[in-house]
mmCIF file of C-alpha atoms and ligand atoms in Angstrom:
data_model
loop_
_atom_site.group_PDB
_atom_site.id
_atom_site.type_symbol
_atom_site.label_atom_id
_atom_site.label_comp_id
_atom_site.label_asym_id
_atom_site.label_seq_id
_atom_site.Cartn_x
_atom_site.Cartn_y
_atom_site.Cartn_z
ATOM 1 C CA MET A 1 -0.052 -0.215 -0.011
ATOM 2 C CA ARG A 2 1.211 3.311 -0.663
ATOM 3 C CA ARG A 3 -0.354 6.429 1.015
ATOM 4 C CA GLY A 4 0.344 10.290 0.430
ATOM 5 C CA GLY A 5 0.213 13.116 2.627
ATOM 6 C CA ASP A 6 2.025 16.515 2.571
ATOM 7 C CA SER A 7 5.289 16.015 5.237
ATOM 8 C CA GLY A 8 7.583 13.798 6.948
ATOM 9 C CA ALA A 9 5.555 14.317 10.213
ATOM 10 C CA GLU A 10 2.269 13.295 8.535
ATOM 11 C CA ALA A 11 4.095 10.153 6.944
ATOM 12 C CA ASN A 12 5.029 9.128 10.340
ATOM 13 C CA GLU A 13 1.600 9.839 11.957
ATOM 14 C CA ALA A 14 0.007 7.627 9.541
ATOM 15 C CA ALA A 15 2.769 4.888 10.113
ATOM 16 C CA PHE A 16 1.799 5.088 13.926
ATOM 17 C CA ARG A 17 -1.875 4.952 12.900
ATOM 18 C CA VAL A 18 -1.508 1.914 10.587
ATOM 19 C CA ALA A 19 0.438 -0.074 13.142
ATOM 20 C CA ARG A 20 -1.892 0.617 16.046
ATOM 21 C CA GLY A 21 -4.768 -0.374 14.068
ATOM 22 C CA ALA A 22 -3.345 -3.616 12.737
ATOM 23 C CA THR A 23 -1.946 -4.524 16.250
ATOM 24 C CA GLY A 24 -4.682 -2.957 18.443
ATOM 25 C CA ARG A 25 -1.672 -1.822 20.792
ATOM 26 C CA ARG A 26 -0.873 1.610 21.979
ATOM 27 C CA ARG A 27 2.924 1.745 22.516
ATOM 28 C CA VAL A 28 5.467 2.950 20.085
ATOM 29 C CA VAL A 29 9.096 2.504 20.838
ATOM 30 C CA ALA A 30 11.338 5.092 19.406
ATOM 31 C CA THR A 31 15.324 5.969 19.874
ATOM 32 C CA LEU A 32 17.138 8.540 21.794
ATOM 33 C CA GLY A 33 18.617 11.003 19.606
ATOM 34 C CA SER A 34 16.262 10.663 16.871
ATOM 35 C CA PHE A 35 14.103 13.157 14.741
ATOM 36 C CA HIS A 36 10.693 12.583 13.433
ATOM 37 C CA GLY A 37 8.600 15.631 13.020
ATOM 38 C CA ARG A 38 7.023 18.452 14.558
ATOM 39 C CA THR A 39 3.377 17.110 14.822
ATOM 40 C CA MET A 40 2.182 15.869 18.125
ATOM 41 C CA GLY A 41 2.631 12.040 17.394
ATOM 42 C CA ALA A 42 5.725 12.584 15.470
ATOM 43 C CA LEU A 43 7.062 15.064 17.988
ATOM 44 C CA ALA A 44 6.227 12.296 20.665
ATOM 45 C CA ALA A 45 8.526 9.767 18.903
ATOM 46 C CA THR A 46 11.134 12.522 18.512
ATOM 47 C CA GLY A 47 14.166 11.569 20.798
ATOM 48 C CA LEU A 48 15.729 14.850 21.305
ATOM 49 C CA GLU A 49 14.367 16.744 24.041
ATOM 50 C CA LYS A 50 15.088 20.374 22.658
ATOM 51 C CA TYR A 51 12.405 20.117 20.428
ATOM 52 C CA ARG A 52 10.086 18.449 22.837
ATOM 53 C CA LYS A 53 10.482 20.999 25.414
ATOM 54 C CA GLY A 54 7.383 23.095 26.531
ATOM 55 C CA VAL A 55 4.936 20.909 24.733
ATOM 56 C CA LEU A 56 2.656 19.097 27.582
ATOM 57 C CA GLY A 57 1.391 15.809 27.377
ATOM 58 C CA LEU A 58 3.692 14.566 25.067
ATOM 59 C CA GLY A 59 4.943 10.687 24.826
ATOM 60 C CA SER A 60 2.378 8.892 27.203
ATOM 61 C CA ASP A 61 2.672 6.080 24.786
ATOM 62 C CA VAL A 62 6.113 6.272 23.406
ATOM 63 C CA VAL A 63 8.930 4.827 25.170
ATOM 64 C CA HIS A 64 12.580 5.674 23.988
ATOM 65 C CA VAL A 65 15.333 3.330 24.229
ATOM 66 C CA PRO A 66 18.856 4.374 23.445
ATOM 67 C CA PHE A 67 19.756 3.790 19.506
ATOM 68 C CA GLY A 68 22.011 0.615 18.931
ATOM 69 C CA ASP A 69 20.981 -0.880 22.081
ATOM 70 C CA LEU A 70 19.353 -4.454 21.164
ATOM 71 C CA ARG A 71 18.682 -5.336 24.809
ATOM 72 C CA ALA A 72 17.037 -2.027 25.505
ATOM 73 C CA ALA A 73 14.557 -2.631 22.402
ATOM 74 C CA GLU A 74 13.820 -5.976 23.547
ATOM 75 C CA ALA A 75 12.976 -4.947 26.982
ATOM 76 C CA ALA A 76 10.467 -2.339 25.451
ATOM 77 C CA LEU A 77 8.986 -4.486 22.873
ATOM 78 C CA SER A 78 8.511 -7.452 25.204
ATOM 79 C CA GLU A 79 5.896 -5.215 27.041
ATOM 80 C CA GLY A 80 3.850 -5.228 23.887
ATOM 81 C CA ALA A 81 4.360 -2.563 21.367
ATOM 82 C CA ALA A 82 2.582 -1.460 18.009
ATOM 83 C CA ALA A 83 5.791 -0.382 16.442
ATOM 84 C CA PHE A 84 9.434 0.349 16.559
ATOM 85 C CA ILE A 85 10.531 3.509 14.836
ATOM 86 C CA LEU A 86 13.718 4.851 13.732
ATOM 87 C CA GLU A 87 15.831 6.525 11.355
ATOM 88 C CA THR A 88 18.488 3.932 10.426
ATOM 89 C CA VAL A 89 21.216 6.589 10.310
ATOM 90 C CA GLN A 90 20.384 8.962 12.710
ATOM 91 C CA SER A 91 20.896 12.272 11.039
ATOM 92 C CA MET A 92 20.456 15.095 13.665
ATOM 93 C CA GLY A 93 22.373 12.731 15.956
ATOM 94 C CA GLY A 94 25.268 13.465 13.776
ATOM 95 C CA ALA A 95 25.196 10.846 11.004
ATOM 96 C CA LEU A 96 25.224 8.007 13.291
ATOM 97 C CA MET A 97 25.373 4.364 11.716
ATOM 98 C CA PRO A 98 23.585 1.679 13.223
ATOM 99 C CA PRO A 99 25.721 -0.689 14.863
ATOM 100 C CA ALA A 100 26.379 -4.072 13.003
ATOM 101 C CA GLY A 101 23.622 -6.592 13.491
ATOM 102 C CA TYR A 102 21.358 -3.716 15.121
ATOM 103 C CA LEU A 103 19.097 -3.675 12.331
ATOM 104 C CA GLU A 104 18.691 -7.412 11.545
ATOM 105 C CA GLY A 105 18.296 -7.811 15.569
ATOM 106 C CA LEU A 106 15.383 -5.216 15.370
ATOM 107 C CA ARG A 107 13.926 -7.211 12.438
ATOM 108 C CA ARG A 108 13.880 -10.382 14.609
ATOM 109 C CA LEU A 109 12.793 -8.875 17.878
ATOM 110 C CA CYS A 110 9.552 -7.269 15.970
ATOM 111 C CA ASP A 111 8.662 -10.481 14.142
ATOM 112 C CA SER A 112 8.804 -12.530 17.507
ATOM 113 C CA THR A 113 6.791 -9.611 19.480
ATOM 114 C CA GLY A 114 4.267 -8.774 16.681
ATOM 115 C CA ALA A 115 5.372 -5.058 16.526
ATOM 116 C CA PHE A 116 5.836 -3.343 12.937
ATOM 117 C CA LEU A 117 9.397 -2.187 12.220
ATOM 118 C CA VAL A 118 9.019 1.457 10.828
ATOM 119 C CA PHE A 119 12.092 2.855 9.059
ATOM 120 C CA ASP A 120 11.933 6.942 9.018
ATOM 121 C CA GLU A 121 13.492 7.406 5.240
ATOM 122 C CA VAL A 122 12.519 11.014 5.332
ATOM 123 C CA GLN A 123 16.471 11.728 5.033
ATOM 124 C CA THR A 124 17.720 8.213 4.229
ATOM 125 C CA GLY A 125 15.533 7.278 1.106
ATOM 126 C CA LEU A 126 15.662 8.159 -2.519
ATOM 127 C CA GLY A 127 19.344 7.390 -2.956
ATOM 128 C CA ARG A 128 20.685 9.315 -0.339
ATOM 129 C CA LEU A 129 22.641 6.226 1.165
ATOM 130 C CA GLY A 130 24.076 5.098 -1.809
ATOM 131 C CA ALA A 131 21.030 2.713 -2.469
ATOM 132 C CA PRO A 132 17.507 3.215 -3.483
ATOM 133 C CA SER A 133 16.391 3.199 0.480
ATOM 134 C CA ALA A 134 18.032 2.404 3.721
ATOM 135 C CA ALA A 135 16.208 -0.779 3.731
ATOM 136 C CA GLN A 136 18.137 -1.808 0.387
ATOM 137 C CA ALA A 137 21.273 -0.274 1.499
ATOM 138 C CA PHE A 138 21.448 -2.444 4.796
ATOM 139 C CA GLY A 139 19.361 -5.691 3.424
ATOM 140 C CA VAL A 140 16.634 -5.284 6.006
ATOM 141 C CA THR A 141 12.926 -4.835 4.901
ATOM 142 C CA PRO A 142 10.698 -2.998 7.612
ATOM 143 C CA ASP A 143 6.975 -3.251 7.657
ATOM 144 C CA LEU A 144 6.361 0.564 6.979
ATOM 145 C CA GLN A 145 8.418 3.101 5.502
ATOM 146 C CA THR A 146 7.818 6.869 5.435
ATOM 147 C CA PHE A 147 9.463 9.248 2.784
ATOM 148 C CA ALA A 148 9.118 13.105 2.100
ATOM 149 C CA LYS A 149 11.775 15.961 1.748
ATOM 150 C CA GLY A 150 13.261 15.095 -1.665
ATOM 151 C CA LEU A 151 10.500 13.115 -2.742
ATOM 152 C CA GLY A 152 8.549 16.130 -4.622
ATOM 153 C CA SER A 153 11.602 17.845 -5.449
ATOM 154 C CA GLY A 154 10.466 20.904 -3.410
ATOM 155 C CA VAL A 155 6.788 20.360 -3.720
ATOM 156 C CA PRO A 156 5.481 19.383 -0.410
ATOM 157 C CA ILE A 157 4.703 15.567 -0.398
ATOM 158 C CA GLY A 158 4.900 12.553 2.186
ATOM 159 C CA ALA A 159 4.362 8.977 1.674
ATOM 160 C CA LEU A 160 4.145 5.548 3.638
ATOM 161 C CA LEU A 161 4.945 2.380 2.023
ATOM 162 C CA ALA A 162 3.145 -0.253 4.073
ATOM 163 C CA SER A 163 3.492 -4.120 3.760
ATOM 164 C CA PRO A 164 0.273 -6.266 2.677
ATOM 165 C CA LYS A 165 0.169 -7.338 6.333
ATOM 166 C CA ALA A 166 0.383 -3.638 7.729
ATOM 167 C CA ALA A 167 -1.794 -2.549 5.292
ATOM 168 C CA ALA A 168 -4.676 -5.139 5.830
ATOM 169 C CA GLY A 169 -6.975 -3.411 7.700
ATOM 170 C CA VAL A 170 -6.562 0.246 6.141
ATOM 171 C CA LYS A 171 -9.968 1.542 4.605
ATOM 172 C CA VAL A 172 -10.558 4.027 1.982
ATOM 173 C CA GLY A 173 -10.441 7.540 4.018
ATOM 174 C CA ASP A 174 -8.712 6.335 7.127
ATOM 175 C CA LEU A 175 -5.448 8.285 6.141
ATOM 176 C CA GLY A 176 -6.142 11.545 4.010
ATOM 177 C CA SER A 177 -5.981 15.168 4.157
ATOM 178 C CA THR A 178 -7.475 17.688 1.727
ATOM 179 C CA PHE A 179 -4.181 18.046 -0.331
ATOM 180 C CA GLY A 180 -2.591 14.889 0.189
ATOM 181 C CA GLY A 181 -1.839 12.800 -2.628
ATOM 182 C CA GLY A 182 -2.752 15.934 -4.908
ATOM 183 C CA PRO A 183 -2.215 15.743 -8.685
ATOM 184 C CA LEU A 184 0.794 18.292 -8.600
ATOM 185 C CA ALA A 185 2.464 16.621 -5.581
ATOM 186 C CA CYS A 186 2.033 13.223 -7.190
ATOM 187 C CA ALA A 187 3.310 14.473 -10.711
ATOM 188 C CA ALA A 188 6.429 15.820 -8.877
ATOM 189 C CA ALA A 189 6.899 12.857 -6.893
ATOM 190 C CA GLU A 190 6.647 10.747 -10.120
ATOM 191 C CA ALA A 191 9.043 12.963 -12.130
ATOM 192 C CA THR A 192 11.480 12.809 -9.280
ATOM 193 C CA LEU A 193 11.411 9.053 -8.708
ATOM 194 C CA ALA A 194 11.839 8.542 -12.455
ATOM 195 C CA GLU A 195 14.908 10.798 -12.649
ATOM 196 C CA VAL A 196 16.578 9.188 -9.524
ATOM 197 C CA ALA A 197 15.688 5.667 -10.730
ATOM 198 C CA GLY A 198 16.357 6.265 -14.378
ATOM 199 C CA ARG A 199 19.903 7.758 -13.656
ATOM 200 C CA LYS A 200 20.233 5.136 -10.483
ATOM 201 C CA LEU A 201 21.427 8.175 -8.681
ATOM 202 C CA TRP A 202 22.437 6.448 -5.707
ATOM 203 C CA GLU A 203 25.467 5.204 -7.894
ATOM 204 C CA HIS A 204 26.595 8.463 -8.099
ATOM 205 C CA VAL A 205 25.979 9.189 -4.510
ATOM 206 C CA ALA A 206 28.189 6.067 -3.767
ATOM 207 C CA ALA A 207 30.900 7.593 -6.052
ATOM 208 C CA MET A 208 30.691 10.913 -4.583
ATOM 209 C CA GLU A 209 31.061 9.412 -0.731
ATOM 210 C CA ALA A 210 34.088 7.504 -2.051
ATOM 211 C CA LEU A 211 35.395 10.783 -3.270
ATOM 212 C CA ILE A 212 34.860 12.641 -0.026
ATOM 213 C CA ARG A 213 36.167 9.606 1.948
ATOM 214 C CA GLU A 214 39.418 9.562 -0.023
ATOM 215 C CA THR A 215 39.980 13.221 -0.408
ATOM 216 C CA PHE A 216 38.930 14.503 2.931
ATOM 217 C CA THR A 217 42.363 13.888 4.874
ATOM 218 C CA MET A 218 43.430 17.207 6.630
ATOM 219 C CA PRO A 219 44.329 18.524 9.909
ATOM 220 C CA GLY A 220 41.428 19.037 12.129
ATOM 221 C CA LEU A 221 39.134 16.557 10.616
ATOM 222 C CA THR A 222 39.496 13.480 12.687
ATOM 223 C CA ARG A 223 36.830 10.733 11.271
ATOM 224 C CA ILE A 224 34.025 10.784 8.958
ATOM 225 C CA GLN A 225 30.778 8.855 9.973
ATOM 226 C CA GLY A 226 27.663 8.022 8.326
ATOM 227 C CA ARG A 227 26.839 6.695 4.773
ATOM 228 C CA GLY A 228 26.363 7.780 1.195
ATOM 229 C CA LEU A 229 25.942 11.653 1.055
ATOM 230 C CA LEU A 230 24.362 11.739 4.753
ATOM 231 C CA LEU A 231 27.831 12.183 6.171
ATOM 232 C CA GLY A 232 29.052 13.563 9.742
ATOM 233 C CA LEU A 233 32.543 14.901 9.726
ATOM 234 C CA VAL A 234 33.963 14.638 13.510
ATOM 235 C CA LEU A 235 36.057 17.783 14.143
ATOM 236 C CA ASP A 236 38.363 18.553 16.592
ATOM 237 C CA ARG A 237 36.524 22.135 17.198
ATOM 238 C CA PRO A 238 32.943 22.995 17.415
ATOM 239 C CA ALA A 239 31.327 22.390 14.155
ATOM 240 C CA LYS A 240 29.385 25.838 14.737
ATOM 241 C CA ASP A 241 32.336 28.005 13.975
ATOM 242 C CA VAL A 242 33.590 25.892 11.034
ATOM 243 C CA GLN A 243 29.890 26.162 9.725
ATOM 244 C CA LYS A 244 29.724 29.976 9.823
ATOM 245 C CA ALA A 245 33.366 30.307 8.373
ATOM 246 C CA LEU A 246 32.298 27.923 5.373
ATOM 247 C CA VAL A 247 28.994 30.217 4.836
ATOM 248 C CA ALA A 248 31.194 33.304 4.374
ATOM 249 C CA LYS A 249 32.874 31.330 1.801
ATOM 250 C CA GLY A 250 29.434 30.501 -0.094
ATOM 251 C CA VAL A 251 29.204 26.459 1.028
ATOM 252 C CA LEU A 252 26.496 25.558 3.248
ATOM 253 C CA THR A 253 26.988 22.600 5.418
ATOM 254 C CA GLY A 254 24.899 21.607 8.396
ATOM 255 C CA THR A 255 25.756 21.120 12.318
ATOM 256 C CA SER A 256 23.860 18.493 14.635
ATOM 257 C CA GLU A 257 23.332 17.455 17.947
ATOM 258 C CA GLU A 258 26.964 16.574 18.528
ATOM 259 C CA ALA A 259 28.847 19.975 19.023
ATOM 260 C CA ASN A 260 32.165 18.799 17.153
ATOM 261 C CA ILE A 261 30.119 17.079 14.095
ATOM 262 C CA LEU A 262 29.724 18.918 11.202
ATOM 263 C CA ARG A 263 26.899 17.405 8.630
ATOM 264 C CA LEU A 264 27.025 17.319 4.960
ATOM 265 C CA LEU A 265 23.942 16.450 2.961
ATOM 266 C CA PRO A 266 24.641 17.872 -0.390
ATOM 267 C CA PRO A 267 22.368 17.491 -3.336
ATOM 268 C CA LEU A 268 22.339 13.954 -4.750
ATOM 269 C CA THR A 269 23.625 15.833 -7.974
ATOM 270 C CA VAL A 270 26.722 17.233 -6.395
ATOM 271 C CA SER A 271 29.389 17.143 -8.648
ATOM 272 C CA ALA A 272 32.897 15.821 -8.329
ATOM 273 C CA GLU A 273 34.122 19.840 -9.063
ATOM 274 C CA GLU A 274 31.674 20.877 -5.895
ATOM 275 C CA VAL A 275 33.033 18.366 -3.690
ATOM 276 C CA ALA A 276 36.758 19.636 -4.453
ATOM 277 C CA GLU A 277 35.472 23.063 -3.839
ATOM 278 C CA LEU A 278 34.193 22.084 -0.431
ATOM 279 C CA ARG A 279 37.231 20.163 0.417
ATOM 280 C CA GLY A 280 39.512 23.306 -0.535
ATOM 281 C CA ALA A 281 37.105 25.657 1.441
ATOM 282 C CA LEU A 282 37.073 23.169 4.683
ATOM 283 C CA ALA A 283 40.910 22.607 4.467
ATOM 284 C CA ASP A 284 41.054 26.690 4.376
ATOM 285 C CA VAL A 285 38.772 26.906 7.284
ATOM 286 C CA LEU A 286 40.297 24.408 9.368
ATOM 287 C CA ALA A 287 43.653 25.623 8.568
ATOM 288 C CA GLY A 288 42.383 28.780 10.477
ATOM 289 C CA ALA A 289 42.847 31.070 7.144
ATOM 290 C CA ALA A 290 38.796 31.983 7.224
ATOM 291 C CA VAL A 291 37.927 32.130 11.147
ATOM 292 C CA PRO A 292 35.134 34.748 10.920
ATOM 293 C CA ALA A 293 35.340 37.829 13.199
HETATM 294 C C1 PLP B 1 14.350 11.892 9.691
HETATM 295 C C2 PLP B 1 13.189 12.813 9.663
HETATM 296 N N1 PLP B 1 11.949 12.471 9.785
HETATM 297 C C3 PLP B 1 11.023 13.449 9.763
HETATM 298 C C4 PLP B 1 11.122 14.595 9.455
HETATM 299 C C5 PLP B 1 9.821 15.380 9.611
HETATM 300 O O1 PLP B 1 9.692 15.949 8.284
HETATM 301 P P1 PLP B 1 8.714 17.427 7.643
HETATM 302 O O2 PLP B 1 9.678 18.647 8.074
HETATM 303 O O3 PLP B 1 8.525 17.051 6.032
HETATM 304 O O4 PLP B 1 7.345 17.251 8.618
HETATM 305 C C6 PLP B 1 12.242 14.997 9.253
HETATM 306 C C7 PLP B 1 12.195 16.571 8.860
HETATM 307 O O5 PLP B 1 13.546 17.116 9.292
HETATM 308 C C8 PLP B 1 13.412 14.176 9.556
HETATM 309 O O6 PLP B 1 14.629 14.713 9.084
#
């Protein structure tokens, strides 16, 4: 089943609703450090306190467990949950990779406890990890998958993919909004998907990741984590200062919840020349040549 909405948050809300409807259970297990959107259900699942602060009554049916901790996941799921939702690579968390065996372990735990496994692919989907989706990148199939962000190339759209089992009880009208799945947004998504799939853009993403890993060796940059073009550069100094200096050079990067991690999420079409430009600017900034006043 595929279902359209207008945003990533809405796609995640739809996933919760489908999981709760199909299982007859209320509890949603999510991971600390995650971001799932700003609507009430998506915010309740978000594991970053700064976004939840000041919003009363969130999270009565949501339990957060540490990302990567299978024992904690098992304990939370064993009490009976509708869903386990996660970003397979935690983006705001600093492009944090899942430990080896984690996703497979979650798949097994969800199978044995009857919970639905939900991959929030709002950032990881559509080729960003160097594969069509995170599910394909890691070889683990969730029950529910949510997409948004680049799906409409700028036209607001979110989507939920559900396995036949998860979708079995969904009736027409259960999930919907006035503009959800409208013709403009769907045409934009179709054109985007045709372009991404037609060009196998994820292969270019993998090539650009390799280029970054090969050429970004410079003092001040300790390590690169993440996958594809969702990368966290672990610096020896606050990323915010480096980000500011890069903006002054016309280069946009992101920070994260980890003070020393600079996030890179360039367009999937980023060229080798642009990667070289970023490398040069970053090397200059880290060498102290362009520290802002
Ligand atoms: C992983 C993830 N999930 C969900 C969302 C929410 O998407 P939207 O802003 O379209 O509601 C975001 C937004 O940044 C996100 O990064």
